[in-house]
């Protein structure tokens, strides 16, 4: 599938915010145009709305060869709509919303375990993203604990640069997560369209990501899958961290031993299965920054094994056209020894925030969204779906029939959730 088919939608950029490859750039590191970069994982698992689209949480390394966009070859009209049976079987506890509280507007994505819909809460003008997951498929893959962990983590997070969970509930056959609908596209779209960013724009995006990750760490959460597909843009152009399918709660005295993430963004300690902690997230932030400034991650290869070998053994090559300040930051974030990585010391995230590359950033103003990125996506209102692929948005709003899961109720006890009023009253990122 051609990469151009991966994401559609016009984005109104200011041309001067994006760097143009030059002879000096070519002499420094020769970044390829993104159409020529051997980066198979770009073809799938897009981070629409904070949702995993080509498969639910996998607690093991994802195989790049399997990362294909799962758009159907033809539209199917016999899949069975969001049914009255589902409505009848919604278990509505006191104060908990259910499926019949929402009007389904558009299909915007699909994964191995369900679909993603744009919805409106009835009686309001609020637009949300509804992630619908089939219980039978989740149980078949033994993923019930991962789904509950994702939901639990989302209920604990409240930050201006993190996509918020608003409601969760279940029916007899499905689980539902209702999140903010962020419709400005994601960071990868800009990288795909423009190739690379100027440092001034990359600095704001990176600062917003650092702020979000620092908030997670302060609340005992590792994200573990930071990449451009999981950074969305809201209507004002702010970066919004999403997709908590691989996130994990931690304490400072333990290390996680699972191999997880997306290979190009995985820290050496994860690749080598030596156990990891929150420092692995700061490595991924470094990879993100490198990709924003050069158009590709620093360690790429023809297959997973080659990429892993480079992550562990290859010294990072920093292009000469980048400033000495960002050279210093990248070297700190991409230190192969986790204990010596910037952000892993006693100062935590402040080691990063106080770095000289961020000297122009007022962190208090940043966290109150008073610093406006110079790029703003083309979003024509709350319901705009221009930045989603037509292979989904042109399909009928249907959902597939499901088999009754065995003992599903006991596996998903306590799944329902309504975000408390102070959270619900916070202005939407779409304004």
CSV table of C-alpha atoms in Angstrom, one decimal:
chain,number,residue,atom,x,y,z
A,1,UNK,CA,0.0,0.0,0.0
A,2,UNK,CA,1.4,3.4,-0.9
A,3,UNK,CA,2.3,5.5,2.1
A,4,UNK,CA,0.2,8.4,0.8
A,5,UNK,CA,-2.9,6.3,1.4
A,6,UNK,CA,-2.1,5.9,5.1
A,7,UNK,CA,-3.4,9.3,6.2
A,8,UNK,CA,-5.4,11.9,4.4
A,9,UNK,CA,-6.5,15.4,5.2
A,10,UNK,CA,-5.3,19.0,4.5
A,11,UNK,CA,-3.1,20.6,7.1
A,12,UNK,CA,-2.6,24.4,6.9
A,13,UNK,CA,1.1,24.9,7.7
A,14,UNK,CA,3.2,28.0,7.7
A,15,UNK,CA,6.0,27.0,5.2
A,16,UNK,CA,8.8,28.6,7.2
A,17,UNK,CA,8.1,26.3,10.1
A,18,UNK,CA,9.3,23.3,8.2
A,19,UNK,CA,12.9,22.8,7.2
A,20,UNK,CA,13.8,22.2,3.6
A,21,UNK,CA,16.5,19.7,2.9
A,22,UNK,CA,19.6,21.4,1.5
A,23,UNK,CA,23.1,20.5,0.3
A,24,UNK,CA,24.4,21.1,3.9
A,25,UNK,CA,21.7,18.7,5.2
A,26,UNK,CA,22.6,16.1,2.6
A,27,UNK,CA,26.2,16.3,3.4
A,28,UNK,CA,25.5,15.9,7.1
A,29,UNK,CA,23.4,12.8,7.3
A,30,UNK,CA,21.4,12.5,4.0
A,31,UNK,CA,17.9,12.1,5.4
A,32,UNK,CA,15.8,10.4,2.8
A,33,UNK,CA,12.4,11.8,1.7
A,34,UNK,CA,9.9,9.9,3.8
A,35,UNK,CA,8.5,8.1,0.8
A,36,UNK,CA,11.9,6.4,0.5
A,37,UNK,CA,12.5,5.6,4.2
A,38,UNK,CA,12.3,1.9,4.8
A,39,UNK,CA,9.9,2.2,7.7
A,40,UNK,CA,7.2,-0.5,7.4
A,41,UNK,CA,5.6,0.2,10.7
A,42,UNK,CA,4.3,3.5,9.2
A,43,UNK,CA,1.7,1.5,7.3
A,44,UNK,CA,-0.4,0.6,10.3
A,45,UNK,CA,-1.4,1.1,13.9
A,46,UNK,CA,-2.2,4.8,13.5
A,47,UNK,CA,-2.9,6.5,16.8
A,48,UNK,CA,-6.4,7.8,16.0
A,49,UNK,CA,-8.0,9.1,19.1
A,50,UNK,CA,-5.7,7.3,21.4
A,51,UNK,CA,-6.8,4.0,20.0
A,52,UNK,CA,-4.9,0.9,18.9
A,53,UNK,CA,-6.2,0.1,15.5
A,54,UNK,CA,-4.3,-3.0,14.2
A,55,UNK,CA,-4.7,-5.1,17.3
A,56,UNK,CA,-5.3,-4.7,21.0
A,57,UNK,CA,-2.5,-4.4,23.6
A,58,UNK,CA,0.3,-6.8,22.9
A,59,UNK,CA,2.7,-7.4,25.9
A,60,UNK,CA,5.4,-8.5,23.5
A,61,UNK,CA,7.3,-6.9,20.7
A,62,UNK,CA,5.1,-6.1,17.7
A,63,UNK,CA,6.3,-7.5,14.4
A,64,UNK,CA,6.8,-4.7,11.9
A,65,UNK,CA,6.0,-7.1,9.0
A,66,UNK,CA,2.4,-7.4,10.4
A,67,UNK,CA,1.9,-3.7,10.6
A,68,UNK,CA,-0.4,-3.1,7.6
A,69,UNK,CA,-3.4,-0.9,7.3
A,70,UNK,CA,-6.4,-3.1,7.7
A,71,UNK,CA,-8.8,-1.2,5.5
A,72,UNK,CA,-11.3,-3.6,4.0
A,73,UNK,CA,-11.1,-4.2,0.2
A,74,UNK,CA,-14.7,-3.5,-0.2
A,75,UNK,CA,-17.5,-2.0,1.9
A,76,UNK,CA,-19.6,-4.6,3.7
A,77,UNK,CA,-23.2,-3.9,4.4
A,78,UNK,CA,-24.1,-7.1,6.3
A,79,UNK,CA,-22.1,-6.7,9.4
A,80,UNK,CA,-25.0,-5.9,11.8
A,81,UNK,CA,-25.5,-2.4,13.2
A,82,UNK,CA,-25.0,-1.3,16.7
A,83,UNK,CA,-27.9,-3.4,17.8
A,84,UNK,CA,-31.0,-3.1,20.0
A,85,UNK,CA,-29.8,-6.2,21.7
A,86,UNK,CA,-26.7,-4.4,22.7
A,87,UNK,CA,-28.8,-1.5,24.0
A,88,UNK,CA,-31.0,-3.8,26.0
A,89,UNK,CA,-28.0,-5.5,27.5
A,90,UNK,CA,-26.3,-2.4,28.6
A,91,UNK,CA,-25.8,-2.7,32.4
A,92,UNK,CA,-26.4,0.8,33.6
A,93,UNK,CA,-25.4,1.3,37.2
A,94,UNK,CA,-26.5,4.5,39.0
A,95,UNK,CA,-24.9,7.5,37.3
A,96,UNK,CA,-23.2,5.4,34.6
A,97,UNK,CA,-23.8,6.2,31.0
A,98,UNK,CA,-24.4,3.5,28.4
A,99,UNK,CA,-24.6,2.9,24.6
A,100,UNK,CA,-28.0,4.5,24.3
A,101,UNK,CA,-26.6,7.8,25.6
A,102,UNK,CA,-24.7,8.3,22.4
A,103,UNK,CA,-25.5,8.9,18.7
A,104,UNK,CA,-23.0,7.2,16.4
A,105,UNK,CA,-21.8,9.6,13.6
A,106,UNK,CA,-18.9,8.0,11.7
A,107,UNK,CA,-16.6,5.0,11.7
A,108,UNK,CA,-13.1,6.3,11.9
A,109,UNK,CA,-11.0,3.2,12.5
A,110,UNK,CA,-11.0,-0.5,13.0
A,111,UNK,CA,-8.8,-3.1,14.8
A,112,UNK,CA,-8.6,-6.8,15.5
A,113,UNK,CA,-10.9,-6.5,18.5
A,114,UNK,CA,-13.4,-3.9,17.4
A,115,UNK,CA,-14.0,-0.5,15.9
A,116,UNK,CA,-13.6,3.2,16.6
A,117,UNK,CA,-16.5,5.6,16.1
A,118,UNK,CA,-17.1,9.3,16.2
A,119,UNK,CA,-20.1,9.8,18.5
A,120,UNK,CA,-22.2,12.6,19.9
A,121,UNK,CA,-23.5,12.5,23.5
A,122,UNK,CA,-27.3,12.8,23.2
A,123,UNK,CA,-28.8,16.1,24.4
A,124,UNK,CA,-25.4,17.9,24.1
A,125,UNK,CA,-23.1,19.2,21.4
A,126,UNK,CA,-20.1,17.2,22.8
A,127,UNK,CA,-18.3,15.0,20.3
A,128,UNK,CA,-16.2,12.0,21.5
A,129,UNK,CA,-14.3,9.0,20.2
A,130,UNK,CA,-15.9,5.7,21.2
A,131,UNK,CA,-13.6,2.7,21.2
A,132,UNK,CA,-15.7,-0.5,20.9
A,133,UNK,CA,-13.9,-3.8,21.8
A,134,UNK,CA,-15.3,-7.3,21.5
A,135,UNK,CA,-15.2,-9.3,24.7
A,136,UNK,CA,-14.9,-12.7,22.9
A,137,UNK,CA,-11.8,-11.6,21.0
A,138,UNK,CA,-10.2,-10.0,24.1
A,139,UNK,CA,-10.8,-13.2,26.1
A,140,UNK,CA,-9.6,-15.4,23.2
A,141,UNK,CA,-6.2,-13.6,23.3
A,142,UNK,CA,-6.1,-13.5,27.1
A,143,UNK,CA,-6.1,-9.7,27.1
A,144,UNK,CA,-8.7,-8.9,29.7
A,145,UNK,CA,-6.1,-7.8,32.3
A,146,UNK,CA,-4.4,-5.5,29.7
A,147,UNK,CA,-7.8,-3.9,28.8
A,148,UNK,CA,-8.6,-3.3,32.5
A,149,UNK,CA,-5.1,-1.8,33.1
A,150,UNK,CA,-5.5,0.6,30.2
A,151,UNK,CA,-8.9,1.7,31.5
A,152,UNK,CA,-7.6,2.1,35.1
A,153,UNK,CA,-4.6,4.1,34.0
A,154,UNK,CA,-6.8,6.4,31.9
A,155,UNK,CA,-9.0,7.2,34.9
A,156,UNK,CA,-5.9,8.4,36.9
A,157,UNK,CA,-4.6,10.8,34.2
A,158,UNK,CA,-5.6,14.5,33.9
A,159,UNK,CA,-3.2,16.7,31.9
A,160,UNK,CA,-3.6,19.4,29.2
A,161,UNK,CA,-1.5,17.3,26.7
A,162,UNK,CA,-3.0,13.9,27.4
A,163,UNK,CA,-6.2,12.6,25.7
A,164,UNK,CA,-8.8,12.1,28.4
A,165,UNK,CA,-11.1,9.2,29.1
A,166,UNK,CA,-14.6,10.5,29.7
A,167,UNK,CA,-16.6,7.4,30.2
A,168,UNK,CA,-16.3,3.6,30.1
A,169,UNK,CA,-19.0,1.0,30.2
A,170,UNK,CA,-19.9,-2.5,28.9
A,171,UNK,CA,-22.7,-4.5,27.4
A,172,UNK,CA,-23.1,-8.3,27.2
A,173,UNK,CA,-20.7,-8.5,24.2
A,174,UNK,CA,-18.5,-5.5,24.2
A,175,UNK,CA,-16.4,-3.0,26.2
A,176,UNK,CA,-16.6,0.7,25.5
A,177,UNK,CA,-14.1,3.6,26.1
A,178,UNK,CA,-15.3,7.1,25.4
A,179,UNK,CA,-12.5,9.6,24.9
A,180,UNK,CA,-11.9,13.1,23.7
A,181,UNK,CA,-12.2,13.3,20.0
A,182,UNK,CA,-9.0,14.9,18.8
A,183,UNK,CA,-9.3,15.6,15.1
A,184,UNK,CA,-6.2,17.5,14.0
A,185,UNK,CA,-4.4,14.5,12.8
A,186,UNK,CA,-1.2,13.1,14.3
A,187,UNK,CA,2.4,14.0,14.4
A,188,UNK,CA,3.3,11.4,11.8
A,189,UNK,CA,1.1,13.1,9.2
A,190,UNK,CA,3.2,16.3,9.4
A,191,UNK,CA,6.4,14.3,9.2
A,192,UNK,CA,5.0,12.5,6.2
A,193,UNK,CA,3.9,15.7,4.5
A,194,UNK,CA,6.9,17.9,5.4
A,195,UNK,CA,9.8,15.6,6.0
A,196,UNK,CA,11.3,17.5,9.0
A,197,UNK,CA,10.6,20.4,11.4
A,198,UNK,CA,12.6,23.5,12.3
A,199,UNK,CA,14.0,23.4,15.8
A,200,UNK,CA,11.6,26.2,17.0
A,201,UNK,CA,8.5,24.1,16.2
A,202,UNK,CA,10.0,20.9,17.4
A,203,UNK,CA,10.9,22.5,20.7
A,204,UNK,CA,7.3,23.3,21.5
A,205,UNK,CA,6.1,19.9,20.5
A,206,UNK,CA,8.8,18.2,22.5
A,207,UNK,CA,8.2,20.4,25.5
A,208,UNK,CA,4.5,19.5,25.5
A,209,UNK,CA,5.4,15.8,25.2
A,210,UNK,CA,8.0,16.1,28.1
A,211,UNK,CA,5.3,17.8,30.2
A,212,UNK,CA,2.8,15.0,29.6
A,213,UNK,CA,5.4,12.2,30.2
A,214,UNK,CA,6.6,13.9,33.4
A,215,UNK,CA,3.0,14.0,34.6
A,216,UNK,CA,2.7,10.2,34.0
A,217,UNK,CA,5.9,9.5,35.8
A,218,UNK,CA,4.9,11.6,38.8
A,219,UNK,CA,1.7,9.4,39.0
A,220,UNK,CA,3.6,6.2,38.7
A,221,UNK,CA,2.9,5.4,35.1
A,222,UNK,CA,5.2,4.5,32.2
A,223,UNK,CA,3.8,5.0,28.7
A,224,UNK,CA,6.1,2.6,26.9
A,225,UNK,CA,4.9,3.3,23.4
A,226,UNK,CA,5.9,6.9,22.6
A,227,UNK,CA,6.0,7.4,18.8
A,228,UNK,CA,4.7,10.0,16.3
A,229,UNK,CA,1.5,7.9,15.7
A,230,UNK,CA,0.6,8.3,19.3
A,231,UNK,CA,1.0,12.1,19.4
A,232,UNK,CA,-2.2,13.7,18.1
A,233,UNK,CA,-2.8,17.4,17.3
A,234,UNK,CA,-5.8,19.2,18.6
A,235,UNK,CA,-7.5,22.0,16.7
A,236,UNK,CA,-5.1,24.6,18.2
A,237,UNK,CA,-2.1,22.6,17.1
A,238,UNK,CA,-1.1,21.3,20.6
A,239,UNK,CA,0.4,17.9,21.0
A,240,UNK,CA,-1.8,15.3,22.8
A,241,UNK,CA,-0.4,12.1,24.1
A,242,UNK,CA,-2.6,9.1,23.4
A,243,UNK,CA,-2.7,5.2,23.3
A,244,UNK,CA,-2.2,3.8,26.7
A,245,UNK,CA,-2.4,0.2,25.6
A,246,UNK,CA,1.1,-0.6,26.7
A,247,UNK,CA,1.2,1.7,29.7
A,248,UNK,CA,2.1,0.3,33.1
A,249,UNK,CA,2.0,1.4,36.7
A,250,UNK,CA,5.3,1.2,38.5
A,251,UNK,CA,7.1,2.1,41.7
A,252,UNK,CA,10.6,3.5,41.9
A,253,UNK,CA,12.1,0.3,43.4
A,254,UNK,CA,11.1,-2.2,40.7
A,255,UNK,CA,11.9,-2.8,37.0
A,256,UNK,CA,9.6,-4.2,34.4
A,257,UNK,CA,10.8,-7.2,32.4
A,258,UNK,CA,8.3,-7.3,29.6
A,259,UNK,CA,9.5,-6.6,26.1
A,260,UNK,CA,7.1,-4.1,24.6
A,261,UNK,CA,6.7,-1.1,22.4
A,262,UNK,CA,7.5,-0.3,18.7
A,263,UNK,CA,10.9,-1.4,17.7
A,264,UNK,CA,12.4,1.8,16.4
A,265,UNK,CA,11.5,3.6,19.6
A,266,UNK,CA,12.5,0.9,22.1
A,267,UNK,CA,15.3,1.6,24.6
A,268,UNK,CA,18.4,-0.6,24.6
A,269,UNK,CA,17.5,-2.1,27.9
A,270,UNK,CA,14.1,-3.3,26.5
A,271,UNK,CA,15.7,-4.7,23.4
A,272,UNK,CA,18.2,-6.6,25.5
A,273,UNK,CA,15.5,-7.7,28.0
A,274,UNK,CA,17.5,-6.4,30.9
A,275,UNK,CA,14.5,-4.9,32.7
A,276,UNK,CA,13.4,-1.3,32.3
A,277,UNK,CA,12.0,1.6,34.2
A,278,UNK,CA,10.7,5.1,33.4
A,279,UNK,CA,14.0,6.0,31.7
A,280,UNK,CA,12.9,4.0,28.7
A,281,UNK,CA,10.2,6.7,28.0
A,282,UNK,CA,12.9,9.4,27.9
A,283,UNK,CA,14.8,7.4,25.3
A,284,UNK,CA,11.6,7.3,23.2
A,285,UNK,CA,11.2,11.1,23.6
A,286,UNK,CA,14.8,11.4,22.2
A,287,UNK,CA,13.9,9.2,19.2
A,288,UNK,CA,10.8,11.3,18.6
A,289,UNK,CA,12.8,14.5,18.7
A,290,UNK,CA,15.5,13.1,16.4
A,291,UNK,CA,12.7,12.1,13.9
A,292,UNK,CA,11.1,15.5,14.0
A,293,UNK,CA,14.4,17.2,13.1
A,294,UNK,CA,15.6,14.7,10.5
A,295,UNK,CA,12.6,13.0,9.1
A,296,UNK,CA,13.4,9.5,10.3
A,297,UNK,CA,14.4,7.6,13.5
A,298,UNK,CA,18.1,7.2,14.1
A,299,UNK,CA,18.0,3.4,13.9
A,300,UNK,CA,16.3,1.9,11.0
A,301,UNK,CA,16.8,-1.4,9.0
A,302,UNK,CA,15.3,-3.9,6.7
A,303,UNK,CA,13.9,-6.0,9.6
A,304,UNK,CA,13.4,-6.1,13.3
A,305,UNK,CA,16.6,-7.8,14.2
A,306,UNK,CA,18.8,-5.3,12.3
A,307,UNK,CA,17.0,-2.4,14.0
A,308,UNK,CA,17.5,-4.0,17.4
A,309,UNK,CA,21.2,-4.6,16.7
A,310,UNK,CA,21.7,-0.9,15.8
A,311,UNK,CA,19.8,0.3,18.9
A,312,UNK,CA,22.2,-1.7,21.1
A,313,UNK,CA,25.5,-1.3,19.3
A,314,UNK,CA,25.4,1.7,16.8
A,315,UNK,CA,26.5,5.1,17.9
A,316,UNK,CA,24.0,7.8,17.0
A,317,UNK,CA,25.0,10.1,14.2
A,318,UNK,CA,23.8,13.7,14.8
A,319,UNK,CA,23.5,15.9,11.7
A,320,UNK,CA,25.8,18.9,11.5
A,321,UNK,CA,22.9,21.2,10.6
A,322,UNK,CA,21.4,20.9,14.0
A,323,UNK,CA,22.3,23.3,16.8
A,324,UNK,CA,24.8,22.4,19.5
A,325,UNK,CA,22.1,22.7,22.1
A,326,UNK,CA,19.9,20.1,20.5
A,327,UNK,CA,23.0,17.9,20.0
A,328,UNK,CA,23.5,18.0,23.7
A,329,UNK,CA,19.9,17.2,24.5
A,330,UNK,CA,19.8,14.3,22.1
A,331,UNK,CA,23.0,12.8,23.5
A,332,UNK,CA,21.5,13.0,27.0
A,333,UNK,CA,18.2,11.4,26.1
A,334,UNK,CA,19.7,8.7,23.9
A,335,UNK,CA,22.4,7.5,26.3
A,336,UNK,CA,22.4,3.7,26.0
A,337,UNK,CA,22.9,3.3,29.8
A,338,UNK,CA,19.5,3.9,31.3
A,339,UNK,CA,21.0,5.1,34.6
A,340,UNK,CA,23.0,7.8,32.9
A,341,UNK,CA,20.2,9.0,30.7
A,342,UNK,CA,18.9,12.5,31.0
A,343,UNK,CA,15.8,12.4,33.2
A,344,UNK,CA,16.8,9.3,35.1
A,345,UNK,CA,18.7,11.1,37.8
A,346,UNK,CA,17.5,12.5,41.1
A,347,UNK,CA,16.2,15.6,39.3
A,348,UNK,CA,13.9,13.5,37.2
A,349,UNK,CA,12.1,15.4,34.4
A,350,UNK,CA,13.6,18.7,35.7
A,351,UNK,CA,16.9,17.6,34.2
A,352,UNK,CA,15.3,17.8,30.8
A,353,UNK,CA,13.1,20.9,31.4
A,354,UNK,CA,16.2,22.8,32.6
A,355,UNK,CA,18.3,21.9,29.5
A,356,UNK,CA,19.6,24.8,27.6
A,357,UNK,CA,17.6,23.8,24.4
A,358,UNK,CA,14.4,24.7,26.3
A,359,UNK,CA,15.7,28.0,27.6
A,360,UNK,CA,12.9,29.9,25.7
A,361,UNK,CA,10.1,27.7,27.2
A,362,UNK,CA,8.1,29.1,30.1
A,363,UNK,CA,6.9,25.8,31.6
A,364,UNK,CA,4.1,27.3,33.6
A,365,UNK,CA,2.7,29.1,30.6
A,366,UNK,CA,3.2,25.9,28.6
A,367,UNK,CA,1.1,23.8,31.0
A,368,UNK,CA,-1.7,26.3,30.9
A,369,UNK,CA,-1.7,26.2,27.1
A,370,UNK,CA,-0.7,29.8,26.8
A,371,UNK,CA,2.1,29.0,24.3
A,372,UNK,CA,0.6,28.6,20.9
A,373,UNK,CA,2.4,26.4,18.4
A,374,UNK,CA,3.0,28.2,15.1
A,375,UNK,CA,1.4,25.4,13.2
A,376,UNK,CA,-2.4,24.9,13.3
A,377,UNK,CA,-4.1,22.0,11.5
A,378,UNK,CA,-7.0,22.6,9.2
A,379,UNK,CA,-10.0,21.6,11.3
A,380,UNK,CA,-13.5,22.8,10.4
A,381,UNK,CA,-15.3,22.3,13.7
A,382,UNK,CA,-15.8,19.6,16.3
A,383,UNK,CA,-17.2,17.0,13.8
A,384,UNK,CA,-14.5,17.5,11.1
A,385,UNK,CA,-13.1,14.2,10.0
A,386,UNK,CA,-10.9,15.6,7.2
A,387,UNK,CA,-7.8,14.2,8.9
A,388,UNK,CA,-9.0,10.7,9.0
A,389,UNK,CA,-8.6,8.2,6.1
A,390,UNK,CA,-11.6,7.9,3.8
A,391,UNK,CA,-11.2,4.1,3.8
A,392,UNK,CA,-12.9,4.3,7.2
A,393,UNK,CA,-15.0,7.4,7.2
A,394,UNK,CA,-16.8,6.4,3.9
A,395,UNK,CA,-17.9,3.1,5.4
A,396,UNK,CA,-21.4,2.5,6.8
A,397,UNK,CA,-21.8,2.9,10.6
A,398,UNK,CA,-22.1,-0.8,11.3
A,399,UNK,CA,-20.7,-3.2,13.8
A,400,UNK,CA,-19.9,-6.9,13.4
A,401,UNK,CA,-22.0,-9.6,15.1
A,402,UNK,CA,-20.2,-11.3,18.0
A,403,UNK,CA,-20.3,-14.6,19.8
A,404,UNK,CA,-21.3,-14.6,23.5
A,405,UNK,CA,-18.1,-14.7,25.5
A,406,UNK,CA,-17.8,-17.3,28.2
A,407,UNK,CA,-17.8,-15.9,31.8
A,408,UNK,CA,-17.3,-12.4,30.4
A,409,UNK,CA,-19.1,-10.7,33.3
A,410,UNK,CA,-16.6,-11.9,35.9
A,411,UNK,CA,-13.7,-10.9,33.7
A,412,UNK,CA,-14.8,-7.2,33.4
A,413,UNK,CA,-16.3,-6.4,36.8
A,414,UNK,CA,-16.0,-2.7,37.6
A,415,UNK,CA,-15.2,-1.5,34.1
A,416,UNK,CA,-17.8,1.3,34.1
A,417,UNK,CA,-16.6,4.8,34.8
A,418,UNK,CA,-17.7,8.4,34.6
A,419,UNK,CA,-15.1,11.2,34.9
A,420,UNK,CA,-15.9,13.4,37.9
A,421,UNK,CA,-17.6,16.7,37.3
A,422,UNK,CA,-14.5,19.0,37.7
A,423,UNK,CA,-12.8,17.0,34.9
A,424,UNK,CA,-15.9,17.0,32.7
A,425,UNK,CA,-16.2,20.7,33.0
A,426,UNK,CA,-12.7,21.4,31.8
A,427,UNK,CA,-12.8,22.9,28.4
A,428,UNK,CA,-12.3,20.5,25.5
A,429,UNK,CA,-9.1,20.8,23.5
A,430,UNK,CA,-11.3,21.7,20.6
A,431,UNK,CA,-12.6,24.7,22.4
